[in-house]
PDB file of C-alpha atoms and ligand atoms in Angstrom:
ATOM      1  CA  MET A   1      84.637 108.040 -11.064  1.00 58.00           C
ATOM      2  CA  GLU A   2      84.973 104.708 -12.771  1.00 66.00           C
ATOM      3  CA  LYS A   3      83.384 104.753 -16.231  1.00 87.00           C
ATOM      4  CA  LEU A   4      82.223 101.379 -17.659  1.00 97.00           C
ATOM      5  CA  ASP A   5      80.398 100.871 -20.943  1.00 98.00           C
ATOM      6  CA  SER A   6      76.716 101.195 -20.182  1.00 98.00           C
ATOM      7  CA  ILE A   7      74.645  99.379 -22.920  1.00 98.00           C
ATOM      8  CA  VAL A   8      70.905  99.628 -23.171  1.00 98.00           C
ATOM      9  CA  PRO A   9      69.148  96.759 -24.992  1.00 98.00           C
ATOM     10  CA  LEU A  10      66.413  98.882 -26.363  1.00 98.00           C
ATOM     11  CA  ILE A  11      62.777  97.736 -26.504  1.00 98.00           C
ATOM     12  CA  THR A  12      61.438  97.633 -30.028  1.00 98.00           C
ATOM     13  CA  PRO A  13      58.213  99.716 -30.197  1.00 98.00           C
ATOM     14  CA  PHE A  14      55.455  98.509 -32.486  1.00 98.00           C
ATOM     15  CA  THR A  15      52.422 100.465 -33.615  1.00 97.00           C
ATOM     16  CA  ASN A  16      49.742  98.394 -35.510  1.00 95.00           C
ATOM     17  CA  ASN A  17      52.240  95.521 -35.497  1.00 93.00           C
ATOM     18  CA  ARG A  18      54.833  97.429 -37.428  1.00 97.00           C
ATOM     19  CA  VAL A  19      58.179  98.637 -36.103  1.00 98.00           C
ATOM     20  CA  ASP A  20      57.731 102.251 -35.011  1.00 98.00           C
ATOM     21  CA  LYS A  21      60.984 103.945 -35.836  1.00 98.00           C
ATOM     22  CA  SER A  22      59.969 107.401 -34.604  1.00 98.00           C
ATOM     23  CA  ILE A  23      59.117 106.075 -31.091  1.00 98.00           C
ATOM     24  CA  ALA A  24      62.231 103.848 -31.122  1.00 98.00           C
ATOM     25  CA  VAL A  25      64.476 106.884 -31.904  1.00 98.00           C
ATOM     26  CA  LYS A  26      62.829 109.178 -29.336  1.00 98.00           C
ATOM     27  CA  HIS A  27      63.226 106.515 -26.570  1.00 98.00           C
ATOM     28  CA  GLY A  28      66.826 105.715 -27.711  1.00 98.00           C
ATOM     29  CA  GLU A  29      67.869 109.318 -27.645  1.00 98.00           C
ATOM     30  CA  ASP A  30      66.261 109.729 -24.230  1.00 98.00           C
ATOM     31  CA  VAL A  31      68.333 107.007 -22.622  1.00 98.00           C
ATOM     32  CA  PHE A  32      71.419 108.246 -24.429  1.00 98.00           C
ATOM     33  CA  LYS A  33      70.902 111.827 -23.130  1.00 98.00           C
ATOM     34  CA  GLY A  34      70.408 110.119 -19.766  1.00 97.00           C
ATOM     35  CA  GLY A  35      73.984 109.084 -19.830  1.00 97.00           C
ATOM     36  CA  MET A  36      73.922 105.562 -21.379  1.00 98.00           C
ATOM     37  CA  LYS A  37      76.692 105.057 -23.896  1.00 97.00           C
ATOM     38  CA  TYR A  38      75.531 102.331 -26.365  1.00 98.00           C
ATOM     39  CA  LEU A  39      72.133 101.517 -27.844  1.00 98.00           C
ATOM     40  CA  PHE A  40      71.809  97.757 -28.428  1.00 98.00           C
ATOM     41  CA  ILE A  41      69.330  97.028 -31.224  1.00 98.00           C
ATOM     42  CA  ALA A  42      67.472  93.686 -31.540  1.00 98.00           C
ATOM     43  CA  GLY A  43      68.661  92.152 -28.204  1.00 98.00           C
ATOM     44  CA  THR A  44      66.406  90.071 -25.992  1.00 98.00           C
ATOM     45  CA  THR A  45      64.591  93.069 -24.638  1.00 98.00           C
ATOM     46  CA  GLY A  46      64.245  94.310 -28.193  1.00 98.00           C
ATOM     47  CA  LEU A  47      62.539  91.014 -29.127  1.00 98.00           C
ATOM     48  CA  GLY A  48      65.562  90.384 -31.481  1.00 98.00           C
ATOM     49  CA  PRO A  49      64.796  86.779 -32.365  1.00 97.00           C
ATOM     50  CA  SER A  50      61.353  87.684 -33.387  1.00 96.00           C
ATOM     51  CA  LEU A  51      62.479  90.500 -35.737  1.00 98.00           C
ATOM     52  CA  SER A  52      62.959  89.774 -39.405  1.00 97.00           C
ATOM     53  CA  MET A  53      66.175  90.900 -41.161  1.00 98.00           C
ATOM     54  CA  PRO A  54      64.408  93.939 -42.856  1.00 98.00           C
ATOM     55  CA  GLU A  55      63.005  94.990 -39.486  1.00 98.00           C
ATOM     56  CA  ARG A  56      66.409  94.891 -37.821  1.00 98.00           C
ATOM     57  CA  LEU A  57      67.925  96.791 -40.723  1.00 98.00           C
ATOM     58  CA  GLU A  58      65.062  99.350 -40.465  1.00 98.00           C
ATOM     59  CA  LEU A  59      66.090  99.985 -36.881  1.00 98.00           C
ATOM     60  CA  LEU A  60      69.780 100.227 -37.861  1.00 98.00           C
ATOM     61  CA  ASP A  61      68.843 102.872 -40.379  1.00 98.00           C
ATOM     62  CA  ALA A  62      66.716 104.765 -37.846  1.00 98.00           C
ATOM     63  CA  PHE A  63      69.846 105.236 -35.651  1.00 98.00           C
ATOM     64  CA  ALA A  64      72.148 106.075 -38.639  1.00 98.00           C
ATOM     65  CA  HIS A  65      72.686 109.588 -37.100  1.00 98.00           C
ATOM     66  CA  MET A  66      74.598 108.138 -34.035  1.00 98.00           C
ATOM     67  CA  PRO A  67      76.649 105.215 -35.443  1.00 98.00           C
ATOM     68  CA  ASP A  68      79.393 105.285 -32.805  1.00 98.00           C
ATOM     69  CA  ASN A  69      76.875 104.490 -30.135  1.00 98.00           C
ATOM     70  CA  VAL A  70      75.081 101.665 -31.812  1.00 98.00           C
ATOM     71  CA  ILE A  71      75.409  97.854 -31.564  1.00 98.00           C
ATOM     72  CA  LEU A  72      73.223  95.606 -33.706  1.00 98.00           C
ATOM     73  CA  GLN A  73      72.395  92.090 -32.552  1.00 98.00           C
ATOM     74  CA  CYS A  74      72.596  90.068 -35.786  1.00 98.00           C
ATOM     75  CA  GLY A  75      72.749  86.505 -34.550  1.00 98.00           C
ATOM     76  CA  SER A  76      70.200  84.182 -36.148  1.00 97.00           C
ATOM     77  CA  LEU A  77      69.527  80.658 -37.317  1.00 97.00           C
ATOM     78  CA  ASN A  78      70.454  81.681 -40.812  1.00 97.00           C
ATOM     79  CA  LEU A  79      74.187  82.523 -41.033  1.00 98.00           C
ATOM     80  CA  GLU A  80      73.856  83.967 -44.443  1.00 98.00           C
ATOM     81  CA  GLU A  81      71.368  86.585 -43.151  1.00 98.00           C
ATOM     82  CA  SER A  82      73.490  87.260 -40.121  1.00 98.00           C
ATOM     83  CA  ILE A  83      76.456  87.929 -42.366  1.00 98.00           C
ATOM     84  CA  GLU A  84      74.338  90.277 -44.504  1.00 98.00           C
ATOM     85  CA  MET A  85      73.310  92.182 -41.434  1.00 98.00           C
ATOM     86  CA  ALA A  86      76.917  92.461 -40.330  1.00 98.00           C
ATOM     87  CA  LYS A  87      77.786  93.801 -43.827  1.00 98.00           C
ATOM     88  CA  GLN A  88      75.119  96.454 -43.490  1.00 98.00           C
ATOM     89  CA  ALA A  89      76.328  97.296 -39.974  1.00 97.00           C
ATOM     90  CA  LYS A  90      79.728  97.890 -41.540  1.00 97.00           C
ATOM     91  CA  LYS A  91      78.341 100.282 -44.088  1.00 97.00           C
ATOM     92  CA  TYR A  92      76.693 102.250 -41.311  1.00 98.00           C
ATOM     93  CA  LYS A  93      80.085 102.288 -39.395  1.00 97.00           C
ATOM     94  CA  ILE A  94      78.474 101.397 -36.145  1.00 97.00           C
ATOM     95  CA  TYR A  95      80.506 100.374 -33.035  1.00 96.00           C
ATOM     96  CA  GLY A  96      80.031  96.692 -33.755  1.00 94.00           C
ATOM     97  CA  VAL A  97      77.638  93.820 -33.983  1.00 98.00           C
ATOM     98  CA  ALA A  98      76.611  91.386 -31.239  1.00 98.00           C
ATOM     99  CA  ALA A  99      75.457  87.868 -31.994  1.00 98.00           C
ATOM    100  CA  LEU A 100      73.600  85.165 -30.113  1.00 98.00           C
ATOM    101  CA  PRO A 101      74.985  81.762 -31.050  1.00 98.00           C
ATOM    102  CA  PRO A 102      72.767  79.397 -33.098  1.00 96.00           C
ATOM    103  CA  TYR A 103      69.883  78.383 -30.676  1.00 96.00           C
ATOM    104  CA  TYR A 104      66.970  76.005 -30.295  1.00 96.00           C
ATOM    105  CA  PHE A 105      68.630  73.091 -32.199  1.00 97.00           C
ATOM    106  CA  THR A 106      70.520  70.672 -29.972  1.00 96.00           C
ATOM    107  CA  GLY A 107      73.766  68.963 -30.880  1.00 96.00           C
ATOM    108  CA  MET A 108      75.559  71.888 -32.541  1.00 97.00           C
ATOM    109  CA  LYS A 109      79.144  70.799 -32.678  1.00 97.00           C
ATOM    110  CA  ARG A 110      81.709  72.992 -30.830  1.00 97.00           C
ATOM    111  CA  GLU A 111      83.649  73.504 -34.087  1.00 98.00           C
ATOM    112  CA  TRP A 112      80.482  74.811 -35.779  1.00 98.00           C
ATOM    113  CA  LEU A 113      80.063  77.501 -33.117  1.00 98.00           C
ATOM    114  CA  VAL A 114      83.689  78.435 -33.726  1.00 98.00           C
ATOM    115  CA  LYS A 115      83.027  78.655 -37.417  1.00 98.00           C
ATOM    116  CA  TYR A 116      79.777  80.620 -36.962  1.00 98.00           C
ATOM    117  CA  TYR A 117      81.583  83.400 -35.022  1.00 98.00           C
ATOM    118  CA  THR A 118      84.691  83.273 -37.199  1.00 98.00           C
ATOM    119  CA  LYS A 119      82.709  83.762 -40.402  1.00 98.00           C
ATOM    120  CA  LEU A 120      80.516  86.459 -38.939  1.00 98.00           C
ATOM    121  CA  SER A 121      83.390  88.533 -37.517  1.00 97.00           C
ATOM    122  CA  LYS A 122      85.074  88.557 -40.940  1.00 96.00           C
ATOM    123  CA  GLU A 123      82.563  91.333 -41.747  1.00 95.00           C
ATOM    124  CA  GLU A 124      82.575  93.282 -38.431  1.00 95.00           C
ATOM    125  CA  PRO A 125      84.004  92.854 -35.020  1.00 96.00           C
ATOM    126  CA  VAL A 126      81.613  90.819 -32.852  1.00 98.00           C
ATOM    127  CA  ILE A 127      80.416  90.956 -29.261  1.00 98.00           C
ATOM    128  CA  ILE A 128      79.371  87.368 -28.418  1.00 98.00           C
ATOM    129  CA  TYR A 129      75.956  87.256 -26.710  1.00 98.00           C
ATOM    130  CA  ASN A 130      76.177  84.448 -24.338  1.00 98.00           C
ATOM    131  CA  TYR A 131      72.772  83.466 -22.968  1.00 98.00           C
ATOM    132  CA  PRO A 132      73.101  79.726 -22.122  1.00 98.00           C
ATOM    133  CA  GLU A 133      69.681  79.473 -20.447  1.00 97.00           C
ATOM    134  CA  THR A 134      67.821  80.356 -23.621  1.00 97.00           C
ATOM    135  CA  THR A 135      70.213  79.268 -26.363  1.00 98.00           C
ATOM    136  CA  GLY A 136      71.248  76.024 -24.963  1.00 97.00           C
ATOM    137  CA  TYR A 137      75.012  76.774 -25.544  1.00 98.00           C
ATOM    138  CA  ASN A 138      77.466  78.256 -23.085  1.00 98.00           C
ATOM    139  CA  ILE A 139      80.231  80.099 -24.853  1.00 98.00           C
ATOM    140  CA  THR A 140      83.017  79.652 -22.209  1.00 98.00           C
ATOM    141  CA  TYR A 141      86.461  81.247 -22.264  1.00 98.00           C
ATOM    142  CA  ASP A 142      88.087  78.209 -23.939  1.00 98.00           C
ATOM    143  CA  ILE A 143      85.625  78.317 -26.840  1.00 98.00           C
ATOM    144  CA  ILE A 144      86.299  82.129 -27.265  1.00 98.00           C
ATOM    145  CA  ASN A 145      90.018  81.416 -27.366  1.00 98.00           C
ATOM    146  CA  ASP A 146      89.384  78.830 -30.021  1.00 98.00           C
ATOM    147  CA  ILE A 147      87.421  81.428 -32.050  1.00 98.00           C
ATOM    148  CA  LYS A 148      90.226  83.877 -31.729  1.00 98.00           C
ATOM    149  CA  LYS A 149      92.804  81.264 -32.708  1.00 98.00           C
ATOM    150  CA  ALA A 150      90.736  80.522 -35.778  1.00 98.00           C
ATOM    151  CA  GLY A 151      90.999  84.276 -36.769  1.00 98.00           C
ATOM    152  CA  GLY A 152      87.746  85.534 -35.206  1.00 98.00           C
ATOM    153  CA  ASP A 153      87.620  89.200 -34.419  1.00 97.00           C
ATOM    154  CA  ILE A 154      85.954  89.096 -31.051  1.00 98.00           C
ATOM    155  CA  ILE A 155      85.882  92.416 -29.195  1.00 97.00           C
ATOM    156  CA  GLY A 156      83.622  91.444 -26.301  1.00 98.00           C
ATOM    157  CA  ILE A 157      81.157  89.188 -24.613  1.00 98.00           C
ATOM    158  CA  LYS A 158      77.798  89.971 -23.111  1.00 98.00           C
ATOM    159  CA  GLU A 159      77.337  87.387 -20.302  1.00 98.00           C
ATOM    160  CA  THR A 160      73.667  86.822 -19.606  1.00 98.00           C
ATOM    161  CA  THR A 161      74.317  84.244 -16.919  1.00 98.00           C
ATOM    162  CA  PHE A 162      74.280  84.325 -13.095  1.00 98.00           C
ATOM    163  CA  ASN A 163      77.332  82.076 -13.125  1.00 98.00           C
ATOM    164  CA  MET A 164      79.863  84.598 -11.999  1.00 98.00           C
ATOM    165  CA  ASN A 165      82.657  82.088 -12.106  1.00 98.00           C
ATOM    166  CA  ASP A 166      82.201  81.678 -15.878  1.00 98.00           C
ATOM    167  CA  ILE A 167      82.178  85.472 -16.289  1.00 98.00           C
ATOM    168  CA  LEU A 168      85.376  85.891 -14.330  1.00 98.00           C
ATOM    169  CA  ASN A 169      87.070  83.016 -16.090  1.00 98.00           C
ATOM    170  CA  THR A 170      86.403  84.812 -19.428  1.00 98.00           C
ATOM    171  CA  LYS A 171      87.936  87.998 -17.984  1.00 97.00           C
ATOM    172  CA  MET A 172      90.984  85.990 -16.597  1.00 97.00           C
ATOM    173  CA  TYR A 173      91.724  83.777 -19.552  1.00 98.00           C
ATOM    174  CA  VAL A 174      90.713  85.703 -22.622  1.00 98.00           C
ATOM    175  CA  PRO A 175      93.152  88.525 -23.405  1.00 94.00           C
ATOM    176  CA  ASP A 176      91.887  91.885 -24.812  1.00 94.00           C
ATOM    177  CA  ILE A 177      88.218  91.283 -24.607  1.00 96.00           C
ATOM    178  CA  LYS A 178      85.481  93.453 -23.087  1.00 98.00           C
ATOM    179  CA  VAL A 179      83.371  91.494 -20.574  1.00 98.00           C
ATOM    180  CA  TYR A 180      79.887  92.785 -19.992  1.00 98.00           C
ATOM    181  CA  THR A 181      77.408  91.554 -17.418  1.00 98.00           C
ATOM    182  CA  GLY A 182      73.828  90.829 -18.675  1.00 98.00           C
ATOM    183  CA  PRO A 183      71.574  90.452 -15.657  1.00 98.00           C
ATOM    184  CA  ASP A 184      70.018  93.595 -14.286  1.00 98.00           C
ATOM    185  CA  GLN A 185      71.237  92.427 -10.867  1.00 98.00           C
ATOM    186  CA  PHE A 186      74.918  92.500 -11.769  1.00 98.00           C
ATOM    187  CA  ILE A 187      75.514  96.227 -12.620  1.00 98.00           C
ATOM    188  CA  LEU A 188      77.080  96.894  -9.278  1.00 98.00           C
ATOM    189  CA  SER A 189      79.176  93.779  -9.561  1.00 98.00           C
ATOM    190  CA  ALA A 190      80.500  94.873 -12.852  1.00 98.00           C
ATOM    191  CA  PHE A 191      81.949  97.931 -11.146  1.00 98.00           C
ATOM    192  CA  ARG A 192      83.242  96.123  -8.042  1.00 97.00           C
ATOM    193  CA  LEU A 193      84.832  93.186  -9.976  1.00 97.00           C
ATOM    194  CA  GLY A 194      86.646  95.346 -12.473  1.00 96.00           C
ATOM    195  CA  LEU A 195      84.643  94.240 -15.526  1.00 98.00           C
ATOM    196  CA  ASP A 196      84.166  96.372 -18.610  1.00 98.00           C
ATOM    197  CA  GLY A 197      80.451  97.254 -18.588  1.00 98.00           C
ATOM    198  CA  TYR A 198      76.916  95.973 -18.357  1.00 98.00           C
ATOM    199  CA  VAL A 199      73.875  95.420 -20.578  1.00 98.00           C
ATOM    200  CA  SER A 200      70.677  95.869 -18.530  1.00 98.00           C
ATOM    201  CA  GLY A 201      67.102  95.663 -19.782  1.00 98.00           C
ATOM    202  CA  ALA A 202      66.058  97.599 -16.776  1.00 98.00           C
ATOM    203  CA  SER A 203      68.083 100.549 -18.025  1.00 98.00           C
ATOM    204  CA  ASN A 204      65.317 101.211 -20.550  1.00 98.00           C
ATOM    205  CA  TYR A 205      63.243 102.606 -17.650  1.00 98.00           C
ATOM    206  CA  GLY A 206      65.798 102.870 -14.859  1.00 98.00           C
ATOM    207  CA  TYR A 207      68.721 104.592 -16.562  1.00 98.00           C
ATOM    208  CA  LYS A 208      68.724 107.306 -13.814  1.00 98.00           C
ATOM    209  CA  ILE A 209      69.021 104.624 -11.142  1.00 98.00           C
ATOM    210  CA  VAL A 210      71.866 102.952 -13.193  1.00 98.00           C
ATOM    211  CA  LYS A 211      73.664 106.387 -13.141  1.00 98.00           C
ATOM    212  CA  LEU A 212      73.301 106.462  -9.382  1.00 98.00           C
ATOM    213  CA  ILE A 213      74.723 102.993  -9.096  1.00 98.00           C
ATOM    214  CA  GLU A 214      77.750 104.201 -11.163  1.00 97.00           C
ATOM    215  CA  GLU A 215      78.127 107.306  -8.964  1.00 97.00           C
ATOM    216  CA  ASN A 216      77.993 105.334  -5.765  1.00 97.00           C
ATOM    217  CA  TYR A 217      79.493 101.953  -6.684  1.00 97.00           C
ATOM    218  CA  SER A 218      82.216 102.233  -3.950  1.00 96.00           C
ATOM    219  CA  ASN A 219      79.867 103.043  -1.122  1.00 97.00           C
ATOM    220  CA  LYS A 220      76.810 101.630   0.506  1.00 97.00           C
ATOM    221  CA  ASP A 221      74.426 103.758  -1.570  1.00 98.00           C
ATOM    222  CA  GLY A 222      75.573 101.714  -4.582  1.00 98.00           C
ATOM    223  CA  ASP A 223      73.984  98.617  -2.954  1.00 98.00           C
ATOM    224  CA  ARG A 224      70.891 100.538  -2.126  1.00 98.00           C
ATOM    225  CA  TYR A 225      70.368 101.651  -5.780  1.00 98.00           C
ATOM    226  CA  GLN A 226      71.109  98.215  -7.063  1.00 98.00           C
ATOM    227  CA  PHE A 227      68.577  96.646  -4.748  1.00 98.00           C
ATOM    228  CA  LEU A 228      66.044  99.302  -5.850  1.00 98.00           C
ATOM    229  CA  LEU A 229      66.655  98.301  -9.486  1.00 98.00           C
ATOM    230  CA  ASN A 230      66.427  94.585  -8.530  1.00 98.00           C
ATOM    231  CA  GLU A 231      62.974  95.151  -7.023  1.00 98.00           C
ATOM    232  CA  LEU A 232      61.802  96.919 -10.090  1.00 98.00           C
ATOM    233  CA  ALA A 233      63.118  94.139 -12.336  1.00 98.00           C
ATOM    234  CA  ALA A 234      61.247  91.648 -10.162  1.00 98.00           C
ATOM    235  CA  LEU A 235      58.022  93.618 -10.655  1.00 98.00           C
ATOM    236  CA  SER A 236      58.736  93.617 -14.410  1.00 98.00           C
ATOM    237  CA  GLY A 237      58.958  89.777 -14.218  1.00 98.00           C
ATOM    238  CA  LYS A 238      55.772  89.549 -12.184  1.00 98.00           C
ATOM    239  CA  TYR A 239      53.643  91.687 -14.622  1.00 98.00           C
ATOM    240  CA  GLY A 240      54.965  90.016 -17.792  1.00 96.00           C
ATOM    241  CA  THR A 241      58.386  89.794 -19.123  1.00 91.00           C
ATOM    242  CA  ILE A 242      59.423  92.341 -21.654  1.00 97.00           C
ATOM    243  CA  SER A 243      55.823  93.625 -22.164  1.00 98.00           C
ATOM    244  CA  SER A 244      55.879  95.301 -18.747  1.00 98.00           C
ATOM    245  CA  ILE A 245      59.090  97.189 -19.663  1.00 98.00           C
ATOM    246  CA  TYR A 246      57.062  99.226 -22.242  1.00 98.00           C
ATOM    247  CA  ASP A 247      54.700 100.457 -19.401  1.00 98.00           C
ATOM    248  CA  MET A 248      57.629 100.974 -16.983  1.00 98.00           C
ATOM    249  CA  VAL A 249      59.393 103.202 -19.667  1.00 98.00           C
ATOM    250  CA  GLU A 250      56.338 105.408 -19.864  1.00 98.00           C
ATOM    251  CA  ILE A 251      55.736 105.517 -16.175  1.00 98.00           C
ATOM    252  CA  MET A 252      59.334 106.342 -15.227  1.00 98.00           C
ATOM    253  CA  THR A 253      60.526 108.477 -18.233  1.00 98.00           C
ATOM    254  CA  GLY A 254      57.324 110.038 -19.553  1.00 97.00           C
ATOM    255  CA  VAL A 255      58.473 109.055 -23.072  1.00 98.00           C
ATOM    256  CA  LYS A 256      56.112 107.018 -25.281  1.00 97.00           C
ATOM    257  CA  ALA A 257      57.090 103.379 -25.720  1.00 98.00           C
ATOM    258  CA  GLY A 258      54.668 101.883 -28.162  1.00 98.00           C
ATOM    259  CA  ASN A 259      53.550  98.287 -27.885  1.00 98.00           C
ATOM    260  CA  PRO A 260      55.319  94.986 -27.740  1.00 98.00           C
ATOM    261  CA  ARG A 261      54.688  92.487 -30.532  1.00 97.00           C
ATOM    262  CA  GLU A 262      52.429  89.498 -29.826  1.00 96.00           C
ATOM    263  CA  PRO A 263      52.842  86.873 -28.337  1.00 96.00           C
ATOM    264  CA  PHE A 264      54.178  89.404 -25.929  1.00 97.00           C
ATOM    265  CA  PHE A 265      50.782  90.857 -25.053  1.00 97.00           C
ATOM    266  CA  LYS A 266      50.249  94.469 -24.039  1.00 97.00           C
ATOM    267  CA  LEU A 267      49.451  94.844 -20.319  1.00 98.00           C
ATOM    268  CA  SER A 268      45.743  95.442 -19.556  1.00 98.00           C
ATOM    269  CA  MET A 269      44.813  98.833 -17.984  1.00 98.00           C
ATOM    270  CA  GLU A 270      44.179  96.930 -14.653  1.00 98.00           C
ATOM    271  CA  ASP A 271      47.554  95.398 -14.746  1.00 98.00           C
ATOM    272  CA  ARG A 272      49.280  98.555 -15.624  1.00 98.00           C
ATOM    273  CA  SER A 273      47.783 100.544 -12.717  1.00 98.00           C
ATOM    274  CA  ALA A 274      48.536  97.697 -10.285  1.00 98.00           C
ATOM    275  CA  LEU A 275      52.193  97.648 -11.583  1.00 98.00           C
ATOM    276  CA  GLU A 276      52.290 101.378 -11.122  1.00 98.00           C
ATOM    277  CA  LYS A 277      50.947 101.145  -7.570  1.00 98.00           C
ATOM    278  CA  GLU A 278      53.608  98.521  -6.738  1.00 98.00           C
ATOM    279  CA  MET A 279      56.367 100.580  -8.329  1.00 98.00           C
ATOM    280  CA  ASN A 280      55.372 103.592  -6.280  1.00 98.00           C
ATOM    281  CA  ALA A 281      55.624 101.467  -3.105  1.00 98.00           C
ATOM    282  CA  VAL A 282      59.133 100.476  -4.117  1.00 98.00           C
ATOM    283  CA  PHE A 283      60.135 104.024  -4.783  1.00 98.00           C
ATOM    284  CA  LYS A 284      58.802 104.941  -1.351  1.00 98.00           C
ATOM    285  CA  LYS A 285      60.709 102.133   0.341  1.00 98.00           C
ATOM    286  CA  TYR A 286      63.955 103.325  -1.135  1.00 98.00           C
ATOM    287  CA  ASN A 287      63.128 107.008  -0.750  1.00 97.00           C
ATOM    288  CA  TYR A 288      63.539 107.440  -4.492  1.00 98.00           C
ATOM    289  CA  LYS A 289      61.939 110.454  -6.293  1.00 95.00           C
ATOM    290  CA  LEU A 290      61.251 110.117  -9.988  1.00 91.00           C
TER     291      LEU A 290
HETATM  292  C1  FW2 B   1      69.131  92.015 -23.848  1.00 86.68           C
HETATM  293  C2  FW2 B   1      70.094  92.111 -22.692  1.00 86.68           C
HETATM  294  C3  FW2 B   1      69.590  92.082 -21.290  1.00 86.68           C
HETATM  295  C4  FW2 B   1      69.536  90.658 -20.858  1.00 86.68           C
HETATM  296  C5  FW2 B   1      68.429  90.338 -19.959  1.00 86.68           C
HETATM  297  C6  FW2 B   1      67.852  89.047 -20.366  1.00 86.68           C
HETATM  298  O1  FW2 B   1      69.547  91.727 -24.956  1.00 86.68           O
HETATM  299  O2  FW2 B   1      67.974  92.297 -23.629  1.00 86.68           O
HETATM  300  O3  FW2 B   1      70.705  90.173 -20.501  1.00 86.68           O
HETATM  301  O4  FW2 B   1      67.553  91.357 -19.798  1.00 86.68           O
HETATM  302  O5  FW2 B   1      66.566  88.928 -20.015  1.00 86.68           O
HETATM  303  O6  FW2 B   1      71.268  91.951 -22.973  1.00 86.68           O
END
C-alpha cells in the first residue's frame, strides 16, 4: 500500500479563552493513534494567525513528547518573531516548521518573499504554506527555486489551492521537495498523482475515513470515501468554518475538543444537533458506520 505523509492541522482548543493544552494533547494523540503521521500546530484550522507567539510555543511544548511527528506553523507578519519560533522549534527537535508567507499587505516584492523564507529557513527547514486565496501571494515553483538558489532550506510545500496545475508544476520543476495538497477534497488526488502527502482539516474528525481513502486509493472505493469526506467538509462549511470542526470531532471521535476562539463563535445547541442530523444522513448515504 502506498504511504504518503498524512498531516493533520490540529484544531486549537480553548477553555475560558485560554489555550487548553490538555485537550489539545488528547485530541492530537487520538488522531496520531488513528494512523496520521504529523501533527501540524497553528495552521489555518488551528487558528494560527490568531495565536500569539507564547500561545504557539505553549502548544509546541505540550507536544514535546513526540517531536518527530510535529510541525509548527510559525509564519507571521513579524519576521523576528517567526525566526524566534523557528529557533524554539529547533530546540525541541521537531520535524520542521511550516510558514505562511507575509499576508494582508499588498505589494510585497518578490525578492522580499524570497528573503523571508531564506532567513527563516536558516534556523530550521521550512515547509512553505501556500494559500494564495487568503495570503494574496501565490508561491509558485519559480519563486521556490529562487529561494533555494538564495540558500533557503525548503523541504516541502503545502498547497492550499484548487489550482492543480500549479501544484503539479511545483512537483515537476522543483527538485527534492515534498509536495502536499491542502484542500480536503484532494487527498485521493495526492495518491493518484504521485504527490508526497496531504494536509486536511477534515482529518481532525475524519481520520478513519482518510485511512480508508489510503487503503482504497487504487479502486472505486477510494472515490466513495473521498466523496464522503467532501460531503462532511461541505457541512462543516455550512455550519460555520472551523467552529463546526470542534463539534464534528466530538461527534465522530468521542474525544473532547474544547471551544474555538471568538470571533469564531461556538455553535449553538440547535445548530449542533442540526449538524449532527445532517452528518448522520451523509453516513447513511455512504453506508458508513462510525
Ligand atoms: C490548515 C490546513 C488545511 C487547509 C484547509 C484550509 O492549516 O488548516 O488547507 O483546511 O481551509 O492546511
